[in-house]
Coordinates of C-alpha atoms and ligand atoms in Angstrom, one line a residue:
Chain A
M44 CA 101.3 62.6 94.4
A45 CA 104.2 61.9 92.2
T46 CA 106.7 64.7 91.8
R47 CA 106.2 66.9 88.8
S48 CA 108.9 67.7 86.3
I49 CA 109.0 69.7 83.1
I50 CA 110.3 68.2 79.9
P51 CA 110.9 70.6 77.0
F52 CA 109.7 69.3 73.6
G53 CA 111.1 71.0 70.5
P54 CA 111.7 73.4 68.8
Q55 CA 114.0 70.9 67.1
H56 CA 112.6 67.4 67.3
P57 CA 113.0 64.4 65.0
V58 CA 109.2 64.1 64.3
L59 CA 108.7 67.7 63.7
P60 CA 109.6 69.1 60.3
E61 CA 108.8 72.5 61.7
P62 CA 109.7 74.1 65.0
I63 CA 107.2 74.4 67.8
H64 CA 108.0 74.3 71.5
L65 CA 106.0 72.6 74.2
D66 CA 106.8 72.5 77.9
L67 CA 105.4 69.2 79.1
V68 CA 104.6 69.1 82.8
I69 CA 104.7 65.4 83.7
E70 CA 104.0 63.2 86.6
D71 CA 105.9 59.9 86.1
E72 CA 105.1 59.1 82.5
K73 CA 101.8 61.0 82.4
V74 CA 101.5 64.5 80.9
V75 CA 99.4 66.7 83.1
E76 CA 99.8 69.9 81.2
A77 CA 101.4 71.2 78.0
I78 CA 102.4 74.8 77.7
P79 CA 103.1 75.9 74.1
S80 CA 105.4 78.7 73.0
I81 CA 105.4 79.7 69.3
G82 CA 107.0 82.3 67.2
F83 CA 110.0 80.4 65.8
V84 CA 108.8 80.8 62.2
H85 CA 107.2 84.3 62.5
R86 CA 108.3 86.3 59.5
G87 CA 105.9 89.2 59.6
L88 CA 104.5 88.4 56.2
E89 CA 101.2 90.3 56.7
S90 CA 103.2 93.5 56.9
L91 CA 104.5 93.1 53.4
V92 CA 101.2 94.4 52.0
A93 CA 102.6 97.8 52.6
K94 CA 105.6 97.1 50.4
K95 CA 104.2 95.0 47.5
E96 CA 101.5 96.0 45.1
F97 CA 98.2 94.1 45.5
T98 CA 98.8 92.1 42.3
E99 CA 102.3 91.1 43.4
Y100 CA 101.2 90.1 46.9
V101 CA 99.6 87.0 45.4
Y102 CA 103.1 85.5 45.3
I103 CA 103.8 86.5 48.9
A104 CA 100.4 85.0 50.0
E105 CA 101.4 81.7 48.4
R106 CA 104.5 81.7 50.6
I107 CA 102.5 81.7 53.8
C108 CA 102.9 78.0 53.8
G109 CA 104.5 75.7 51.2
I110 CA 102.0 72.9 51.7
C111 CA 98.8 74.7 51.0
S112 CA 100.5 77.4 48.9
F113 CA 97.9 77.1 46.2
M114 CA 95.0 77.7 48.6
H115 CA 96.6 80.7 50.2
G116 CA 97.1 82.4 46.8
M117 CA 93.6 81.4 45.7
S118 CA 91.9 82.8 48.8
Y119 CA 93.8 86.0 48.8
C120 CA 92.8 86.5 45.1
D121 CA 89.2 85.5 46.0
A122 CA 89.0 88.2 48.7
V123 CA 90.4 90.9 46.4
E124 CA 88.1 89.8 43.5
H125 CA 85.1 90.2 45.8
I126 CA 86.2 93.7 46.8
M127 CA 86.7 94.7 43.2
E128 CA 83.5 92.9 42.2
V129 CA 85.2 90.9 39.5
E130 CA 83.4 87.7 38.5
I131 CA 86.0 85.2 37.5
P132 CA 85.3 82.9 34.5
D133 CA 83.7 79.5 35.3
R134 CA 86.6 77.7 33.8
A135 CA 89.0 79.4 36.2
K136 CA 86.7 78.4 39.1
Y137 CA 86.9 74.8 38.0
L138 CA 90.7 74.9 37.6
R139 CA 91.0 76.4 41.0
T140 CA 88.9 73.6 42.4
I141 CA 91.0 71.0 40.7
W142 CA 94.3 72.4 42.0
A143 CA 92.8 72.9 45.5
E144 CA 91.8 69.2 45.6
M145 CA 95.2 68.2 44.3
S146 CA 96.7 70.2 47.2
R147 CA 94.5 68.3 49.6
I148 CA 95.6 64.9 48.2
H149 CA 99.3 65.9 48.5
S150 CA 98.9 67.4 51.9
H151 CA 97.1 64.4 53.3
L152 CA 99.6 61.9 51.8
L153 CA 102.4 63.9 53.3
W154 CA 100.6 63.7 56.6
L155 CA 100.1 60.0 56.4
G156 CA 103.8 59.6 55.8
L157 CA 104.7 61.8 58.8
L158 CA 102.2 59.9 60.9
A159 CA 103.7 56.5 59.9
D160 CA 107.2 57.9 60.7
G161 CA 105.8 59.2 64.0
F162 CA 105.0 55.7 65.1
G163 CA 108.1 54.2 63.6
Y164 CA 106.7 52.5 60.5
E165 CA 109.4 53.5 58.1
S166 CA 108.3 51.6 55.1
L167 CA 104.8 53.0 55.3
F168 CA 106.3 56.5 55.4
M169 CA 108.2 55.8 52.3
Q170 CA 105.2 54.3 50.5
S171 CA 103.0 57.3 51.3
W172 CA 105.6 59.7 50.0
R173 CA 106.3 57.6 46.9
I174 CA 102.6 58.0 46.0
R175 CA 102.7 61.7 46.8
E176 CA 105.4 62.2 44.2
K177 CA 102.9 61.2 41.5
I178 CA 100.6 64.1 42.5
L179 CA 103.6 66.4 42.6
D180 CA 104.5 65.3 39.1
M181 CA 101.0 66.3 38.0
F182 CA 101.5 69.6 39.7
E183 CA 104.7 70.1 37.8
A184 CA 103.1 69.2 34.5
T185 CA 100.1 71.5 35.0
T186 CA 101.6 74.5 36.8
G187 CA 105.4 74.2 36.4
G188 CA 106.2 74.0 40.1
R189 CA 106.3 71.2 42.7
V190 CA 105.6 73.2 45.8
I191 CA 105.1 76.8 45.0
F192 CA 103.0 77.2 41.8
S193 CA 102.2 80.8 41.2
V194 CA 99.2 80.1 38.9
N195 CA 96.8 82.4 40.5
Q196 CA 96.2 85.9 39.5
I197 CA 93.6 88.4 40.5
G198 CA 90.7 87.8 38.1
G199 CA 91.4 84.1 37.5
V200 CA 94.4 81.8 36.8
L201 CA 97.5 82.0 34.7
K202 CA 97.6 78.5 33.2
D203 CA 95.0 76.2 31.6
I204 CA 94.9 72.5 31.7
D205 CA 94.2 71.2 28.2
D206 CA 92.5 67.9 27.3
S207 CA 95.5 65.8 26.9
L208 CA 97.0 67.0 30.2
M209 CA 93.6 66.4 31.9
N210 CA 93.6 62.8 30.7
Q211 CA 97.1 62.4 32.0
L212 CA 96.0 63.8 35.3
L213 CA 93.0 61.5 35.5
K214 CA 95.1 58.5 34.6
S215 CA 97.6 59.4 37.3
L216 CA 94.7 59.7 39.8
D217 CA 93.6 56.1 38.9
D218 CA 97.1 54.9 39.8
I219 CA 97.1 56.9 43.0
E220 CA 93.8 55.5 44.0
K221 CA 94.9 51.9 43.3
E222 CA 98.1 52.3 45.3
L223 CA 96.5 54.2 48.1
K224 CA 94.0 51.4 48.5
A225 CA 96.8 49.0 49.1
I226 CA 98.4 51.2 51.9
T227 CA 95.0 52.0 53.3
K228 CA 94.7 48.4 54.4
T229 CA 97.8 48.7 56.5
F230 CA 96.8 52.1 58.0
L231 CA 93.4 51.0 59.0
N232 CA 93.7 47.2 59.6
D233 CA 97.2 46.5 60.8
A234 CA 97.4 45.5 64.4
T235 CA 100.4 47.5 65.3
V236 CA 99.0 50.7 63.8
N237 CA 95.7 50.1 65.5
N238 CA 97.4 49.6 68.9
R239 CA 99.2 52.9 68.5
L240 CA 96.2 54.9 67.3
R241 CA 93.0 53.5 68.8
G242 CA 91.8 55.3 71.9
V243 CA 94.7 57.7 72.0
G244 CA 94.1 61.4 72.4
I245 CA 90.4 61.4 72.5
L246 CA 88.6 64.7 71.8
T247 CA 84.9 64.6 72.4
A248 CA 82.4 66.3 70.2
K249 CA 81.6 68.8 72.9
Q250 CA 85.3 69.7 73.4
A251 CA 85.7 70.0 69.6
V252 CA 83.0 72.6 69.5
D253 CA 83.9 74.4 72.7
L254 CA 87.5 74.7 71.7
A255 CA 86.6 75.8 68.2
T256 CA 88.7 73.2 66.4
A257 CA 88.7 72.9 62.6
G258 CA 89.0 70.5 59.8
P259 CA 89.6 66.8 59.9
F260 CA 90.6 67.1 63.6
M261 CA 87.1 68.3 64.3
R262 CA 85.3 66.1 61.8
A263 CA 87.0 63.0 63.5
S264 CA 85.0 64.0 66.6
G265 CA 81.7 63.7 64.7
I266 CA 81.1 67.4 63.9
N267 CA 79.7 67.7 60.4
R268 CA 81.3 70.9 59.1
D269 CA 83.1 71.6 55.9
M270 CA 83.6 75.0 54.4
R271 CA 83.4 73.5 50.9
T272 CA 79.7 73.0 51.4
T273 CA 79.3 76.8 51.3
G274 CA 79.8 76.4 47.5
Y275 CA 82.8 78.6 46.7
N276 CA 84.6 78.0 43.5
A277 CA 83.0 75.1 41.7
Y278 CA 82.0 73.2 44.8
K279 CA 78.4 74.3 44.3
D280 CA 78.1 72.1 41.2
L281 CA 79.9 69.1 42.7
E282 CA 78.4 66.4 44.8
F283 CA 80.0 65.5 48.0
A284 CA 79.3 65.2 51.7
P285 CA 81.7 66.0 54.5
I286 CA 83.5 63.0 55.8
I287 CA 83.1 62.4 59.5
S288 CA 84.0 59.8 62.1
K289 CA 82.6 59.3 65.6
D290 CA 85.4 58.1 67.9
G291 CA 87.5 61.3 68.2
D292 CA 90.7 59.4 68.7
S293 CA 93.9 59.3 66.6
Y294 CA 92.6 56.4 64.5
A295 CA 89.5 58.4 63.6
R296 CA 91.6 61.3 62.4
C297 CA 93.6 59.0 60.2
E298 CA 90.5 57.4 58.8
V299 CA 88.9 60.8 58.0
R300 CA 92.0 62.0 56.2
I301 CA 92.4 58.8 54.2
N302 CA 88.8 59.0 53.1
E303 CA 89.2 62.6 52.2
I304 CA 91.9 61.6 49.7
F305 CA 89.5 59.3 48.0
Q306 CA 86.9 62.0 48.1
S307 CA 89.2 64.5 46.5
I308 CA 90.1 62.1 43.7
N309 CA 86.4 61.8 43.0
L310 CA 85.8 65.5 43.1
I311 CA 88.6 66.1 40.6
R312 CA 87.1 63.5 38.3
E313 CA 83.7 65.1 38.6
A314 CA 85.1 68.6 38.0
A315 CA 87.1 67.4 35.0
G316 CA 83.9 66.0 33.5
K317 CA 81.9 69.2 34.1
M318 CA 84.5 71.7 33.2
P319 CA 83.2 74.4 30.9
A320 CA 85.2 75.9 28.0
G321 CA 86.1 79.5 27.9
D322 CA 88.5 82.1 29.3
I323 CA 90.7 81.5 32.3
A324 CA 90.9 85.1 33.5
T325 CA 88.9 88.3 33.6
P326 CA 90.9 91.5 33.1
I327 CA 90.9 93.8 36.1
K328 CA 90.8 97.6 36.2
G329 CA 91.6 100.0 39.0
F330 CA 92.5 99.4 42.6
P331 CA 90.4 97.6 45.2
N332 CA 88.5 99.6 47.8
G333 CA 86.6 98.0 50.6
E334 CA 86.9 94.9 52.7
H335 CA 86.1 91.3 52.5
A336 CA 86.5 88.1 54.4
T337 CA 87.0 84.7 52.7
R338 CA 86.6 81.4 54.3
V339 CA 87.9 78.3 52.6
E340 CA 88.4 74.7 53.6
Q341 CA 92.1 73.9 53.6
P342 CA 93.5 70.4 54.1
R343 CA 93.9 71.2 57.8
G344 CA 90.6 72.9 58.2
E345 CA 88.9 76.2 57.8
A346 CA 91.1 79.2 57.0
F347 CA 89.9 82.7 57.2
Y348 CA 91.3 85.6 55.2
Y349 CA 90.5 89.2 55.7
V350 CA 91.5 92.0 53.3
K351 CA 90.9 95.7 53.7
A352 CA 91.8 98.0 50.9
D353 CA 91.6 101.7 50.6
G354 CA 91.7 102.3 46.8
T355 CA 95.4 102.6 46.4
K356 CA 97.7 100.0 44.9
F357 CA 98.7 98.8 48.3
I358 CA 96.3 96.7 50.5
D359 CA 95.6 98.4 53.8
R360 CA 95.4 95.3 56.0
F361 CA 95.7 91.6 55.4
R362 CA 95.0 89.0 58.0
V363 CA 94.9 85.2 58.0
R364 CA 93.6 82.9 60.6
T365 CA 94.8 79.4 59.9
P366 CA 93.4 76.0 61.0
T367 CA 96.5 75.0 63.0
F368 CA 96.1 78.0 65.2
A369 CA 92.5 77.0 65.8
N370 CA 93.5 73.5 66.6
L371 CA 96.2 74.3 69.1
P372 CA 93.8 74.6 72.1
G373 CA 92.3 71.2 71.1
L374 CA 95.7 69.7 70.9
L375 CA 96.6 70.9 74.4
E376 CA 93.4 69.4 75.7
T377 CA 94.2 66.0 74.2
L378 CA 97.7 66.1 75.5
K379 CA 96.4 66.3 79.1
G380 CA 96.6 62.8 80.6
C381 CA 98.4 61.1 77.7
Q382 CA 101.6 59.1 78.0
L383 CA 104.8 60.9 77.3
A384 CA 105.6 58.5 74.5
D385 CA 102.4 59.4 72.7
V386 CA 103.1 63.2 72.6
P387 CA 104.9 63.2 69.2
L388 CA 102.1 61.2 67.7
L389 CA 99.4 63.4 69.2
V390 CA 101.1 66.6 68.0
L391 CA 101.1 65.1 64.5
T392 CA 97.5 64.1 64.6
I393 CA 96.3 67.7 64.3
D394 CA 98.5 68.0 61.2
P395 CA 100.4 71.0 62.5
C396 CA 101.5 73.6 60.0
I397 CA 103.5 76.0 62.0
S398 CA 104.6 78.3 59.2
C399 CA 101.1 79.3 58.4
T400 CA 100.2 79.6 62.0
E401 CA 103.0 82.1 62.7
R402 CA 103.3 83.6 59.2
Chain B
M244 CA 134.1 67.3 43.3
A245 CA 136.5 65.6 45.6
K246 CA 136.2 61.9 46.2
V247 CA 133.3 61.1 48.5
S248 CA 134.7 58.9 51.3
K249 CA 132.2 58.9 54.2
S250 CA 128.5 58.7 54.7
P251 CA 127.3 62.0 56.0
W252 CA 124.5 62.3 58.4
V253 CA 122.4 65.4 58.1
L254 CA 120.5 67.5 60.6
H255 CA 117.6 69.5 59.3
Y256 CA 116.3 72.6 60.9
D257 CA 113.6 74.9 59.7
G258 CA 114.5 78.5 60.5
A259 CA 111.7 80.8 59.4
S260 CA 110.8 79.1 56.2
C261 CA 107.4 78.8 54.5
N262 CA 107.6 75.0 54.8
G263 CA 108.1 74.6 51.0
C264 CA 111.8 73.9 51.3
D265 CA 111.3 71.6 54.3
I266 CA 109.0 69.3 52.5
E267 CA 111.5 69.2 49.6
V268 CA 114.3 68.3 52.0
L269 CA 112.2 65.5 53.3
A270 CA 111.3 64.5 49.7
C271 CA 115.0 64.0 49.1
L272 CA 115.0 61.1 51.5
T273 CA 112.0 59.3 50.1
P274 CA 112.1 56.7 47.3
M275 CA 111.9 59.1 44.3
Y276 CA 115.1 60.9 45.1
D277 CA 116.6 58.6 47.7
A278 CA 119.5 60.5 49.1
E279 CA 120.3 57.4 51.2
R280 CA 122.1 56.0 48.2
F281 CA 124.8 58.4 48.9
G282 CA 124.8 57.2 52.5
V283 CA 122.9 60.3 53.7
I284 CA 120.8 59.7 56.8
N285 CA 118.6 62.2 58.3
T286 CA 119.2 62.4 62.1
G287 CA 117.4 64.3 64.7
D288 CA 120.4 64.6 67.0
P289 CA 122.9 67.4 66.4
K290 CA 125.7 65.4 68.0
H291 CA 125.4 62.8 65.3
A292 CA 125.3 65.1 62.4
D293 CA 128.0 66.2 59.9
I294 CA 125.9 68.4 57.6
F295 CA 123.5 71.0 58.9
L296 CA 120.7 71.7 56.4
V297 CA 119.0 75.0 57.3
T298 CA 115.9 76.2 55.4
G299 CA 114.3 79.6 55.8
G300 CA 115.6 82.9 57.0
I301 CA 116.7 83.8 60.5
N302 CA 114.4 85.7 62.9
E303 CA 114.8 86.9 66.4
Q304 CA 113.5 83.8 68.0
C305 CA 115.2 81.1 66.0
K306 CA 118.6 82.8 65.9
D307 CA 119.7 81.2 69.1
V308 CA 118.3 77.8 68.3
V309 CA 120.3 77.7 65.0
K310 CA 123.5 78.9 66.8
Q311 CA 123.1 76.3 69.5
L312 CA 122.4 73.4 67.1
Y313 CA 125.5 74.5 65.1
E314 CA 127.7 74.6 68.3
Q315 CA 126.5 71.2 69.4
M316 CA 127.6 69.5 66.1
P317 CA 131.1 67.9 66.3
N318 CA 133.9 69.1 64.0
P319 CA 134.3 68.9 61.1
K320 CA 130.9 70.2 60.1
V321 CA 129.3 71.8 57.1
V322 CA 126.3 74.1 56.7
V323 CA 124.1 74.0 53.7
A324 CA 121.6 76.8 53.3
V325 CA 118.6 75.5 51.4
G326 CA 116.3 77.8 49.4
I327 CA 116.5 81.5 48.6
C328 CA 115.2 82.4 52.1
A329 CA 118.1 80.6 53.8
C330 CA 120.6 82.2 51.3
T331 CA 119.5 85.8 51.6
G332 CA 116.1 86.1 53.3
G333 CA 114.3 85.8 50.0
V334 CA 110.8 87.2 49.7
F335 CA 110.7 87.9 53.4
K336 CA 113.8 90.0 53.4
E337 CA 111.8 93.2 53.8
T338 CA 109.7 92.1 56.7
Y339 CA 110.4 93.4 60.2
N340 CA 111.2 90.1 61.7
I341 CA 113.7 88.6 59.3
L342 CA 117.4 89.4 60.0
G343 CA 118.5 87.8 56.7
G344 CA 119.9 84.6 55.5
V345 CA 121.5 81.8 57.6
D346 CA 124.9 83.4 57.1
T347 CA 123.9 86.2 59.4
V348 CA 124.4 83.9 62.4
I349 CA 126.5 80.9 61.3
P350 CA 129.0 80.4 58.5
V351 CA 127.5 78.8 55.5
D352 CA 129.5 76.5 53.2
V353 CA 127.1 75.7 50.4
Y354 CA 124.2 77.8 49.1
V355 CA 121.3 76.0 47.3
P356 CA 119.1 78.5 45.4
G357 CA 115.5 78.0 44.4
C358 CA 112.1 78.8 45.8
A359 CA 111.4 76.1 46.6
A360 CA 114.8 74.5 46.1
R361 CA 114.3 71.4 44.0
P362 CA 115.2 68.0 45.5
E363 CA 117.8 67.6 42.8
S364 CA 119.6 70.8 43.7
I365 CA 119.3 70.0 47.4
I366 CA 121.1 66.6 46.8
D367 CA 123.6 68.4 44.7
G368 CA 124.2 70.8 47.6
I369 CA 124.7 67.9 50.0
V370 CA 127.2 66.2 47.7
K371 CA 129.1 69.5 47.4
G372 CA 128.9 69.7 51.2
I373 CA 130.5 66.2 51.4
A374 CA 133.5 67.5 49.4
V375 CA 133.9 70.4 51.8
L376 CA 133.6 68.0 54.7
D377 CA 136.4 65.9 53.3
Q378 CA 138.6 68.9 53.0
K379 CA 137.9 69.9 56.5
R380 CA 138.5 66.4 57.8
E381 CA 141.9 66.3 55.9
A382 CA 142.9 69.6 57.4
M383 CA 142.0 68.4 60.9
K384 CA 144.0 65.2 60.4
Q385 CA 147.1 67.2 59.7
G386 CA 146.6 68.9 63.0
K387 CA 145.3 72.1 61.4
L388 CA 142.0 73.5 62.2
P389 CA 139.7 73.8 59.3
E390 CA 141.2 76.4 57.0
L391 CA 140.0 78.5 54.1
N392 CA 140.4 77.5 50.6
V393 CA 141.9 80.8 49.7
E394 CA 141.8 80.5 45.9
D395 CA 138.0 80.1 46.0
I396 CA 137.1 83.2 47.9
S397 CA 137.0 86.8 47.0
E398 CA 139.1 89.6 48.5
D399 CA 136.5 90.8 51.0
G400 CA 135.8 87.2 51.8
K401 CA 139.4 86.9 52.9
E402 CA 139.2 90.0 55.1
Q403 CA 136.0 88.7 56.6
A404 CA 137.6 85.3 57.3
S405 CA 140.7 86.7 59.0
A406 CA 138.5 89.0 61.1
N407 CA 136.5 86.0 62.1
E408 CA 139.5 83.9 62.9
A409 CA 140.9 86.6 65.1
Q410 CA 137.6 86.7 67.0
N411 CA 137.1 83.0 67.3
A412 CA 139.9 81.1 69.0
E413 CA 138.5 77.8 67.9
A414 CA 138.6 79.1 64.3
E415 CA 136.1 76.5 63.4
T416 CA 133.7 78.9 61.9
T417 CA 135.1 79.9 58.5
A418 CA 135.7 77.3 56.0
N419 CA 133.7 78.9 53.3
A420 CA 134.9 77.1 50.3
G421 CA 132.9 79.3 48.1
E422 CA 130.9 76.5 46.9
E423 CA 128.1 78.7 45.9
S424 CA 126.0 76.9 43.5
K425 CA 124.1 80.0 42.7
Ligands
SF4_202 S1 112.8 79.7 49.5 FE1 110.6 79.8 48.9 S2 109.9 77.7 49.3 FE2 111.8 77.9 50.4 S3 111.2 78.5 52.4 FE3 111.6 80.4 51.3 S4 109.7 81.1 50.5 FE4 109.5 78.9 51.1

């Protein structure tokens, strides 16, 4: 047996925009075990419910993570609205759906760029992020922010998208679709990319279920599960089917995410066509009292929010379980037996979002 | 702004941020904002870096990492705090795990406000950082260790600085040129 050594990976590492630490136990070039340690970005955000009023906390919830900021704010509001038994207007539901899908597009494009950077394809990284700027421009036009939007409020949303803005958005989506098709060819057909991704870090369907993984990481192993099919927001009126792939390797994960971008573009188009007129928010009265759990499909997978309120202006307990947290055991499994050189790539394939995992 | 003479390499580290500022830092390097036209290159190696971009506040666990990264960087070096979290602790200031802004553990030269800081202001912060870097380099050439730009700092800043210098034999820590872009 070759001698074993331990290589520390992170917390500061060129491929990681965020800190996570792994102790890699290796034999020659092969990883036999990976031991994670987390907590570098822990802020203790859940405890702020005791200091901020429940209406203000929307803005804190958005700052769980800057990538899915919209979805965090939305899900927190959704949970509180359920407790207060407020039915939000249909138009607000559609607006939330549109912004949520835009978040998915921006998150997946960001990931594609990081993946390309991870295997050293600099120009592909730049191209992905160039396309992503278009969606950020639309975020800025519709909400006023590029990363943190603050458009949610309990009872609905704060801003509306009027017809001319909607047309602009749809036009911009056409551009994005066209440009994405061009880079998709490289991501899915290029020989270099294929060599780096095919057969690397396989997670079988059984492992995916046993380890309770989530999101595209799970769907790439052939599990058909997408929280959007539960029909929250406007998803009940929209037609779509979860995107899955069979192989369970890094290539499959890339494929699933690329196809999800196209799916999101179509979902926005459909939602824009069906969007009803009307108010964008329902006024709320009183304080929440009760508890509720909300489950939504974030770009990285299913996120779970729990809110418990006791009838005062402060929420009693707020808890989030994020998809990256669910995906870590799966990641550790795929790392076993991989080559040391593939570790950065594999860490990226779960699309880790550490700030929401550690909050 | 002083004349920009060298191409600075930046090292980026995420303290305890929400990620928002980090993706904006990365966005600076991509075609839309393209900080590379100022010769800015993002490096993963502290030994290669001139400018340290820190996002997010400081918590118990990342405190030592930030200090170590700072110590590993060769002189002269500049620290740019990106985002309101890195400046003061921001919205997370009241949580139990955040000690405060980046200046609680290392000296900061340029503060970039915003939540999230916009790429334009991050680039502006880097360019201001280059000017500070030039000053520090000049000071080092003349055999002096990086010194304070006394006119630019307030009274208590001076006291703070002299106290630090006394403590720190290398005196590398305080070159706070007061470049607060707040
Ligand atoms: S300043 Fe705002 S966007 Fe930046 S890390 Fe802090 S909370 Fe996130």
